[in-house]
mmCIF file of C-alpha atoms and ligand atoms in Angstrom:
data_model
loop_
_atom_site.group_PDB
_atom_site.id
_atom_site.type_symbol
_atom_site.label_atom_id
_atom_site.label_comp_id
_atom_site.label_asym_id
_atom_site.label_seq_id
_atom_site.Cartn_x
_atom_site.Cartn_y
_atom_site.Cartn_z
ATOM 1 C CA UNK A 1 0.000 0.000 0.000
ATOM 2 C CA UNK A 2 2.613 2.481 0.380
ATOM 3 C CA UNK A 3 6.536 2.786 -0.205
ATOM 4 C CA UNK A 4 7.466 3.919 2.997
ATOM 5 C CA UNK A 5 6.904 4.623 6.275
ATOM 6 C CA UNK A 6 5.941 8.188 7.609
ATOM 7 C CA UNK A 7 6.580 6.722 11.699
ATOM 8 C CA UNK A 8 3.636 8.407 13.195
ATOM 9 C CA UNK A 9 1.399 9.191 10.310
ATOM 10 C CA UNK A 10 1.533 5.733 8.198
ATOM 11 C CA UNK A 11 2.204 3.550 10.821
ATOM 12 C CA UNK A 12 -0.623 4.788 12.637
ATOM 13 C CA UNK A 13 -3.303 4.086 10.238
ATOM 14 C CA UNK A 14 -3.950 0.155 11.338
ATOM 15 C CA UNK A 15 -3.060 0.703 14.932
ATOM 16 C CA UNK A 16 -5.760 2.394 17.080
ATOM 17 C CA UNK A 17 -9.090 2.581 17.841
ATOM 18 C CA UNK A 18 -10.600 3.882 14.493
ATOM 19 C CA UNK A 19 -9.256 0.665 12.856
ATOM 20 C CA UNK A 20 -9.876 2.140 9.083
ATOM 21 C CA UNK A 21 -7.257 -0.671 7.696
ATOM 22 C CA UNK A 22 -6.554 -3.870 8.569
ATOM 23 C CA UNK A 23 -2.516 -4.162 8.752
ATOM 24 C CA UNK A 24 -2.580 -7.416 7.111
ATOM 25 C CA UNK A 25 -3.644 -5.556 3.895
ATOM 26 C CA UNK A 26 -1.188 -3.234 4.089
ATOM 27 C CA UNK A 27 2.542 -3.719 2.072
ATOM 28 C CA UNK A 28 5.126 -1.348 3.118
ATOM 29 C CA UNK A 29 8.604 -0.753 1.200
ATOM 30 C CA UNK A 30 11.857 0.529 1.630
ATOM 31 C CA UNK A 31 15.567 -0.404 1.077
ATOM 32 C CA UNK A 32 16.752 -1.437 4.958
ATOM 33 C CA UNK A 33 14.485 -2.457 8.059
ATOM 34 C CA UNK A 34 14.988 0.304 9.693
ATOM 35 C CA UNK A 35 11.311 1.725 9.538
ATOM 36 C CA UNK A 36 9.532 -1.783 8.019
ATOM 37 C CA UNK A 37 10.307 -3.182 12.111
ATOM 38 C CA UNK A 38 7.515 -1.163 12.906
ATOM 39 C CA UNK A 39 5.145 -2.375 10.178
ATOM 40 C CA UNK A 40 6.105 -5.741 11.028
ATOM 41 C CA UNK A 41 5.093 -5.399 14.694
ATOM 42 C CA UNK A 42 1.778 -4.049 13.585
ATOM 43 C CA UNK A 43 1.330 -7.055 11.394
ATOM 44 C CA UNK A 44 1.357 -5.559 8.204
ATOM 45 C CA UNK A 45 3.537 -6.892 5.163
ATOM 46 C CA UNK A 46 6.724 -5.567 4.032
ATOM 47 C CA UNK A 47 8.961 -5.767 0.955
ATOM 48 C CA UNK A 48 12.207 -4.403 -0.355
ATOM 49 C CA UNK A 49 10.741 -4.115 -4.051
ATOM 50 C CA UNK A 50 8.863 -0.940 -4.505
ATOM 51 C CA UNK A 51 7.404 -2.645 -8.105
ATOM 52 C CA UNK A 52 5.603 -5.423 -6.172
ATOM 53 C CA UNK A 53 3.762 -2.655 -3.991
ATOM 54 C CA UNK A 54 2.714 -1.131 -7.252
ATOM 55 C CA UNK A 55 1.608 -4.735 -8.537
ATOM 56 C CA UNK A 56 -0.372 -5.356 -5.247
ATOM 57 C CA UNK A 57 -2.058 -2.606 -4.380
ATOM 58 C CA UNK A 58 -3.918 0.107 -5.928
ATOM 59 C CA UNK A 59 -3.690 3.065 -3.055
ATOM 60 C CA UNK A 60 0.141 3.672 -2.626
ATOM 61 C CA UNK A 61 1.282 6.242 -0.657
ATOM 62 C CA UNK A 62 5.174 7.923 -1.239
ATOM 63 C CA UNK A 63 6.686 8.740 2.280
ATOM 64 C CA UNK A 64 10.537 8.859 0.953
ATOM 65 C CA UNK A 65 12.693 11.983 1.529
ATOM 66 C CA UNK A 66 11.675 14.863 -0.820
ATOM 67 C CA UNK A 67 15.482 14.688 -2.889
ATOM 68 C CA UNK A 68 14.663 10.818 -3.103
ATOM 69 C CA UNK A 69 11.033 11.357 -4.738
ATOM 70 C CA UNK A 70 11.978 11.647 -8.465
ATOM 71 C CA UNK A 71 14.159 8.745 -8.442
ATOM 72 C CA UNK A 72 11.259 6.750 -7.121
ATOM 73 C CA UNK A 73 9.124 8.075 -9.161
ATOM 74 C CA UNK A 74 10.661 7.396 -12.422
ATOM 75 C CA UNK A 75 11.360 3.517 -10.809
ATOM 76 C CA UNK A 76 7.232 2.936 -9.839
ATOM 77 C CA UNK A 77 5.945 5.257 -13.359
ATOM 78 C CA UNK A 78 6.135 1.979 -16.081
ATOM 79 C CA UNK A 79 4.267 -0.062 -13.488
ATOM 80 C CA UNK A 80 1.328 2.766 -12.465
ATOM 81 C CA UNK A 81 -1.792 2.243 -14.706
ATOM 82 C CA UNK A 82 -5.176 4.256 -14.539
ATOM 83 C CA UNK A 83 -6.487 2.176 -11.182
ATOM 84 C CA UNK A 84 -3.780 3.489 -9.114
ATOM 85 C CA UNK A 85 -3.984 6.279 -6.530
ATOM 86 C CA UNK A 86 -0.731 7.690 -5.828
ATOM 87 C CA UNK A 87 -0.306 10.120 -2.409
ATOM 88 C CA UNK A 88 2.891 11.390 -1.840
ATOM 89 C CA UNK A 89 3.897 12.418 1.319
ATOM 90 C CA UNK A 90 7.062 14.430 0.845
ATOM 91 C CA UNK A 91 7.191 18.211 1.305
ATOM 92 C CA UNK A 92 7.857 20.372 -1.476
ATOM 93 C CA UNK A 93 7.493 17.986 -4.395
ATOM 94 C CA UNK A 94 4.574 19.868 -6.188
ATOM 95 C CA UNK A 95 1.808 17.872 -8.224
ATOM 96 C CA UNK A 96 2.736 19.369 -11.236
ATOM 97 C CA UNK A 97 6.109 17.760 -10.548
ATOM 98 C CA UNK A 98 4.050 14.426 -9.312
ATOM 99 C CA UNK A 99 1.879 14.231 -12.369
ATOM 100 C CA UNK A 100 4.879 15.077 -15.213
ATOM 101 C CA UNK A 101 6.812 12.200 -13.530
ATOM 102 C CA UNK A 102 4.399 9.660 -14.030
ATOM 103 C CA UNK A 103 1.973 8.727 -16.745
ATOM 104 C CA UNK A 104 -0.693 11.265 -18.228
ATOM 105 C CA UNK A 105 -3.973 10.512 -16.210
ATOM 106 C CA UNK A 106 -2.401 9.252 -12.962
ATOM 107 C CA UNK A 107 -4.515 10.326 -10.153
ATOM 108 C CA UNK A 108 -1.750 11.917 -7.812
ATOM 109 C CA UNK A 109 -2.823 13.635 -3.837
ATOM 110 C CA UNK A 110 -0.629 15.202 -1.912
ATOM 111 C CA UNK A 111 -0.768 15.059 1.894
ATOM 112 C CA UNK A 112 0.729 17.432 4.731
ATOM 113 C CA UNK A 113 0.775 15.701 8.383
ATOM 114 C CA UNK A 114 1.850 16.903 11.676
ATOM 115 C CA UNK A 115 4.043 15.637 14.538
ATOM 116 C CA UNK A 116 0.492 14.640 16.939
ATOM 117 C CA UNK A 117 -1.062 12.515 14.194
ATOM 118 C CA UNK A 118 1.078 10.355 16.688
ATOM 119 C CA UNK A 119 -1.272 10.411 19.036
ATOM 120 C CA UNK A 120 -4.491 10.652 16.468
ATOM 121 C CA UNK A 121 -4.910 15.187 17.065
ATOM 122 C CA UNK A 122 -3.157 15.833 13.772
ATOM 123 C CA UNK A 123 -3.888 18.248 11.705
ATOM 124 C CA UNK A 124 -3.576 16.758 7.822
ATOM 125 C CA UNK A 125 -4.248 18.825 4.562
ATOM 126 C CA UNK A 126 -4.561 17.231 1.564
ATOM 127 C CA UNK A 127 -4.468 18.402 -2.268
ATOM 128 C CA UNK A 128 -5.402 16.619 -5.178
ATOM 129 C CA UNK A 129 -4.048 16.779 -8.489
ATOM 130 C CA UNK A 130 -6.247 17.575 -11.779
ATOM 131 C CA UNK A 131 -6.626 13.729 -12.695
ATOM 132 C CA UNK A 132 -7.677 13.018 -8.964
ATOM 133 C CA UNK A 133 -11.678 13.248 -8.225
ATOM 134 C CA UNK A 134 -14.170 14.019 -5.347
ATOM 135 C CA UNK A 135 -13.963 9.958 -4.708
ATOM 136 C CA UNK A 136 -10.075 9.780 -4.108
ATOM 137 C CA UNK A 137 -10.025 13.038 -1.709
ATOM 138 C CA UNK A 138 -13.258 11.212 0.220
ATOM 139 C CA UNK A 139 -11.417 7.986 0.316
ATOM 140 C CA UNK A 140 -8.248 9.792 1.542
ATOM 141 C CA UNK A 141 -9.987 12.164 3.794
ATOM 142 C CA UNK A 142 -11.644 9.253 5.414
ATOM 143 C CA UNK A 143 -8.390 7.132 5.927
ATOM 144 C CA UNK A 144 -6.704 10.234 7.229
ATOM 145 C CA UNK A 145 -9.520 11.594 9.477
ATOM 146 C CA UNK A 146 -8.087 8.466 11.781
ATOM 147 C CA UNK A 147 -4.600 10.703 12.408
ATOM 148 C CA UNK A 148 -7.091 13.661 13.313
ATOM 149 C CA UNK A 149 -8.709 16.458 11.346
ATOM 150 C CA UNK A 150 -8.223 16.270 8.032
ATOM 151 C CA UNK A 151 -9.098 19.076 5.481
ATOM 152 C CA UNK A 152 -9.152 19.020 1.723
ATOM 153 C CA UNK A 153 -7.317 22.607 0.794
ATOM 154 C CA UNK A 154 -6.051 23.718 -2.727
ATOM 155 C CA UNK A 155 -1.987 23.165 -3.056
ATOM 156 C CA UNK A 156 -0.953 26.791 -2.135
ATOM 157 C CA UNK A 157 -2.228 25.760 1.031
ATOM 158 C CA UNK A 158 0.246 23.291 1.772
ATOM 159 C CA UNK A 159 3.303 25.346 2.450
ATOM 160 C CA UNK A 160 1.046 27.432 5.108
ATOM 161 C CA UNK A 161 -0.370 24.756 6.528
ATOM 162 C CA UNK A 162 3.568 23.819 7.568
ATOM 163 C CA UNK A 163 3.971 27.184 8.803
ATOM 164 C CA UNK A 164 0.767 27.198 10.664
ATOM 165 C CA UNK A 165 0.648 23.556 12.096
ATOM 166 C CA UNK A 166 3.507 21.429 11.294
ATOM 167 C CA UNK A 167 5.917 23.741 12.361
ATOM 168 C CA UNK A 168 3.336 25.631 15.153
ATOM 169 C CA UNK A 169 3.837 21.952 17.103
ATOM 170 C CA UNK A 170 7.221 23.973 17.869
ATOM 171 C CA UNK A 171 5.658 27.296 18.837
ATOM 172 C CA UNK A 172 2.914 25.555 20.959
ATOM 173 C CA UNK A 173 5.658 23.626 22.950
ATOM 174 C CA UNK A 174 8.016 26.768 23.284
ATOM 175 C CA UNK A 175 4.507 28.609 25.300
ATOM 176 C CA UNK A 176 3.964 25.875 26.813
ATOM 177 C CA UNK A 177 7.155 25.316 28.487
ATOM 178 C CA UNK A 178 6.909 29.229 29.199
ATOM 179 C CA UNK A 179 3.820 29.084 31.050
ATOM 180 C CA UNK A 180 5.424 26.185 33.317
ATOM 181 C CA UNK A 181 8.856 28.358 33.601
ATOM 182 C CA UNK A 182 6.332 31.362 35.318
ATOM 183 C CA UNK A 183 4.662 28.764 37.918
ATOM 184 C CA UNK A 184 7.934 27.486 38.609
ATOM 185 C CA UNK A 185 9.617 31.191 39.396
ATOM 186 C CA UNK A 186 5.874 31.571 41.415
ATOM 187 C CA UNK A 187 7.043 28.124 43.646
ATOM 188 C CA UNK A 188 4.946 25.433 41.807
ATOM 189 C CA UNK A 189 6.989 22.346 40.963
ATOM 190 C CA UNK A 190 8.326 21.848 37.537
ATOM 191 C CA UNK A 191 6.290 18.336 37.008
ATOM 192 C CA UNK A 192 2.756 19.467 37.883
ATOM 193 C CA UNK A 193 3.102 23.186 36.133
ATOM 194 C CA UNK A 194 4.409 21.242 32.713
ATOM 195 C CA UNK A 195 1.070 18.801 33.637
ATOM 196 C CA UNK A 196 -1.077 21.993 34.290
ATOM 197 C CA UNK A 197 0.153 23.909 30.960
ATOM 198 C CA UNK A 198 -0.217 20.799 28.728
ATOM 199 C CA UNK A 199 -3.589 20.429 30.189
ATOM 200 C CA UNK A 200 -4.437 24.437 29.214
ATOM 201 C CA UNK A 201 -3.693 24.434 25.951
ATOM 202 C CA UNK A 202 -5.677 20.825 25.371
ATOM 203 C CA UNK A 203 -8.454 22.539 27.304
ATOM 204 C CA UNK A 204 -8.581 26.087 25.623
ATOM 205 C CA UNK A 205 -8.261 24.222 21.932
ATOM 206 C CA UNK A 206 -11.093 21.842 22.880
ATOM 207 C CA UNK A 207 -13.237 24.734 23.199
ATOM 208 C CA UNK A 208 -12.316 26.726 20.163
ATOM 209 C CA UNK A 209 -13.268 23.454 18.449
ATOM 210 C CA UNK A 210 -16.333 22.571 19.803
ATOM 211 C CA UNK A 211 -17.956 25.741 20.764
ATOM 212 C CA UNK A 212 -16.634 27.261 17.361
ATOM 213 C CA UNK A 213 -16.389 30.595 18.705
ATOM 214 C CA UNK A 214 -13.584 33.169 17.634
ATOM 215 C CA UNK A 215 -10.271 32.907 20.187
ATOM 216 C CA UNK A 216 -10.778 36.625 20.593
ATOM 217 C CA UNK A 217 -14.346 35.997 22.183
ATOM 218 C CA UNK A 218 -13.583 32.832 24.202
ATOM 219 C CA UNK A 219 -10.373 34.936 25.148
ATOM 220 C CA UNK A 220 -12.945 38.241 26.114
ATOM 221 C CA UNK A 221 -14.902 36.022 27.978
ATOM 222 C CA UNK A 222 -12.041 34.993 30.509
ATOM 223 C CA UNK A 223 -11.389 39.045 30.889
ATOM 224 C CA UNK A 224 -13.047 40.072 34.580
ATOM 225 C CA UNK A 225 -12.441 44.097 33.859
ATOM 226 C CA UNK A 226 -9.712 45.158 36.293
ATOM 227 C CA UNK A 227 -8.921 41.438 36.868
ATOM 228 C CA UNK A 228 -5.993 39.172 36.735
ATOM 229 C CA UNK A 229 -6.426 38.124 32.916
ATOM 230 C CA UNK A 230 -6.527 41.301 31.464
ATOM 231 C CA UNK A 231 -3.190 42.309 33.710
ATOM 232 C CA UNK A 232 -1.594 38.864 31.763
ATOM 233 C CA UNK A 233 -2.803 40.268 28.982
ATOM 234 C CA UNK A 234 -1.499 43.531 28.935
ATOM 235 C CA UNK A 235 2.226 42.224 29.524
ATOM 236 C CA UNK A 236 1.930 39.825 26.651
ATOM 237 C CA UNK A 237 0.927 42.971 24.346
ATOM 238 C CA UNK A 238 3.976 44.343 25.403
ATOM 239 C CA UNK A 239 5.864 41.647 24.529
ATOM 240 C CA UNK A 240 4.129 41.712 21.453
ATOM 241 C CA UNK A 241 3.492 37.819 21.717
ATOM 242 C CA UNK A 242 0.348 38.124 18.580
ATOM 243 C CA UNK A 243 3.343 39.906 16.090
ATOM 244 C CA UNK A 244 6.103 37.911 16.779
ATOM 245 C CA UNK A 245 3.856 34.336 16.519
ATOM 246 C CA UNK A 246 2.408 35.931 12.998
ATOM 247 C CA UNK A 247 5.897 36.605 11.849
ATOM 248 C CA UNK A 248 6.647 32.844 12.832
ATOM 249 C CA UNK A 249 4.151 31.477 10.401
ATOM 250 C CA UNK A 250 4.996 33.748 7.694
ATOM 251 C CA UNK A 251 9.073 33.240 8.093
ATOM 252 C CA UNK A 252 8.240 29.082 8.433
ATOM 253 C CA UNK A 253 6.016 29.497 5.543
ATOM 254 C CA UNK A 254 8.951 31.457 3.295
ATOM 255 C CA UNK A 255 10.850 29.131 4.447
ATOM 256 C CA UNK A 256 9.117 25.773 3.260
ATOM 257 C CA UNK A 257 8.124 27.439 -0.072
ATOM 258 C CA UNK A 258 12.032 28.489 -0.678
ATOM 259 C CA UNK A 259 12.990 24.669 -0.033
ATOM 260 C CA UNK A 260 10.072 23.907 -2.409
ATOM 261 C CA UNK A 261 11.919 25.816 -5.188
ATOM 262 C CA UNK A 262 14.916 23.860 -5.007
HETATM 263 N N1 LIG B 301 7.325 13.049 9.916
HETATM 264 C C1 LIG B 301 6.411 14.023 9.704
HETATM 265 O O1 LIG B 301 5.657 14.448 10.595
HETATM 266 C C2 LIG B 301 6.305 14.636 8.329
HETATM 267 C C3 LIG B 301 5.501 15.767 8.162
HETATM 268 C C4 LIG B 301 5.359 16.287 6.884
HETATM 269 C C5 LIG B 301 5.988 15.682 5.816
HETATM 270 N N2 LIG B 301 6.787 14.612 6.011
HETATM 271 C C6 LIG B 301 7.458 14.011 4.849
HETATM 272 O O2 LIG B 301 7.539 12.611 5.042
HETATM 273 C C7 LIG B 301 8.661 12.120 4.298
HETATM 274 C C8 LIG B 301 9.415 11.135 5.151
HETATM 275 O O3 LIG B 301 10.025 11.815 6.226
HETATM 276 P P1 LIG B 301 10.609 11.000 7.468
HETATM 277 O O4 LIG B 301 11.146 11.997 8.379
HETATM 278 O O5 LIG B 301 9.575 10.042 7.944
HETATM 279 O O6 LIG B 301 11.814 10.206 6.751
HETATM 280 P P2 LIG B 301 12.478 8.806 7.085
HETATM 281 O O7 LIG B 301 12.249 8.376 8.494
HETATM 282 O O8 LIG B 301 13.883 8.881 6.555
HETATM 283 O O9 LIG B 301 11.646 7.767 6.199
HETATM 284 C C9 LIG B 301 11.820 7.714 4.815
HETATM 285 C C10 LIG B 301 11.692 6.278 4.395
HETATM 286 O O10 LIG B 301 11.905 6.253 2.977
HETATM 287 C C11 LIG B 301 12.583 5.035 2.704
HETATM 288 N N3 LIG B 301 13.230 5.068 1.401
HETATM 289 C C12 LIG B 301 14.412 5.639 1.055
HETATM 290 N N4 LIG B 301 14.654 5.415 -0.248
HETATM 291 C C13 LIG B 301 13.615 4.682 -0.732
HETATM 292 C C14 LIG B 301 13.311 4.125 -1.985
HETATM 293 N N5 LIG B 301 14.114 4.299 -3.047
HETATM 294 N N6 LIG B 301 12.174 3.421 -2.118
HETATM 295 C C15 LIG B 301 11.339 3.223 -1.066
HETATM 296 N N7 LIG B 301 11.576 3.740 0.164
HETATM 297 C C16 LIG B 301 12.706 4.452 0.322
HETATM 298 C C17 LIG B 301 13.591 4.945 3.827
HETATM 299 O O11 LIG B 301 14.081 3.621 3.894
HETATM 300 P P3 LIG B 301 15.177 3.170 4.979
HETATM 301 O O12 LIG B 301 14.397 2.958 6.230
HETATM 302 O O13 LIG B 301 15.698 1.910 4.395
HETATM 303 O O14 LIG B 301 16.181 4.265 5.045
HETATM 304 C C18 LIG B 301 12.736 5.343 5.025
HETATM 305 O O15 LIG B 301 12.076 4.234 5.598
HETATM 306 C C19 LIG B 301 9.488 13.314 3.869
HETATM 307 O O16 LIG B 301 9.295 13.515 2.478
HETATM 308 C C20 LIG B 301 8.894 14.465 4.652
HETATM 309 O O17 LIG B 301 8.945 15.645 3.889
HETATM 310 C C21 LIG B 301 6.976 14.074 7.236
#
């Protein structure tokens, strides 16, 4: 079913609760054992021979390193017919690179993970390519839903979505670790205020989700006037927390567009 293993996106697919594949169909691929162990313990099949995925299965997702796409790609292309669906996984390889590399009509996705599709809260975007339909983004949409939310978005999307969410893991961890570091210099221990934080943030996105409010109202809602929030508030303003986390996005966003280009 795939060439390779994304650890925590792939691998994840047949393992938990929302069972969407059974390992047993799945074949995974790559040169060495070093990722197919994991496959193995999750009783799915694995092969060295990226052709005999391609002869097996029609849903094959590419999970190499971006620089080792093409070569794969012109390996797999005399053995992809019409039937296949072909996801690729790698950053920065566009479809119109996808779609020139392998034969006219071959329905070609892209997908964009994040790090907690490890523990089933990703956030996934996929893109489809002109010869893909409604049917392959449902079918992927649905597979993928089991790493978390999962959001069909066009491809420009892609390189913002890493800048919002695939790097933002990064951000989220840097404030959280700063809210524990301020109970800590206020005497709490280090343990529970890392507990409490991680708990906060799970919390306060919980209820952006499910109330679907704006984070400016659920945020104006916590403000007693005069009271402790608002006095928070006020120093991270100073600190101009909003324009340095909006410059974050757009330099990680630069960023994975300029590696695109390569
Ligand atoms: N991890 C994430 O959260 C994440 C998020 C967004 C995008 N991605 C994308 O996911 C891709 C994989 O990243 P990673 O960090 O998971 O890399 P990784 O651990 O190095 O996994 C890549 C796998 O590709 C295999 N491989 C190498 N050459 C191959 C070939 N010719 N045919 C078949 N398989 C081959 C490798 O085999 P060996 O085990 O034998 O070396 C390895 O198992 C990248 O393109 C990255 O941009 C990952």
């Amino acid at each position: 079913m795939m060439l390779a293993a994304v650890p925590g996106l792939l691998t994840r697919l047949p393992s938990y609760g929302k069972r969407k594949v059974k390992a047993a169909n799945i074949l995974a691929s790559a040169p060495s054992d070093r990722n197919l162990g994991a496959f193995q313990d999750l009783g799915c099949r694995t092969t060295h021979c990226n052709s005999e995925v391609l002869q097996r299965c029609t849903l094959v997702f590419l999970a190499t390193k971006p620089h080792l796409l093409p070569g794969v790609l012109q390996e797999i292309a005399p053995a992809v017919t019409r039937d296949h669906i072909i996801v690729s996984v790698a950053a920065g390889v566009t479809l119109q690179t996808l779609q020139q590399l392998l034969p006219a009509g071959t329905k070609v996705l892209r997908v964009m993970p994040n790090l907690p599709c490890v523990v089933q809260e990703g956030a996934v975007v996929v893109a489809r390519g002109s010869c893909a339909g409604e049917q392959e983004a449902a079918l992927l949409r649905s597979l993928l839903s089991a790493c978390g939310l999962c959001e069909e978005t066009p491809e420009s999307y892609l390189d913002i979505h890493t800048g919002l969410s695939g790097s933002g893991v990064a951000y989220v961890y840097l404030f959280a670790e700063a809210l524990a570091d301020g109970a800590v210099k206020m005497g709490m221990p280090s343990a529970l205020a890392n507990k409490i934080a991680a708990q906060t943030l799970l919390g306060a996105a919980k209820m952006i989700l499910e109330t679907g409010e704006h984070p400016a109202k659920l945020r104006s809602n916590v403000c007693t006037p005069g009271g402790t929030t608002i006095h928070a508030l006020h120093e991270l303003e100073k600190g101009a927390l909003r324009a340095t986390v909006m410059n974050a996005v757009e330099a990680a966003t630069m960023r994975a567009r300029e590696l695109g280009e390569r």
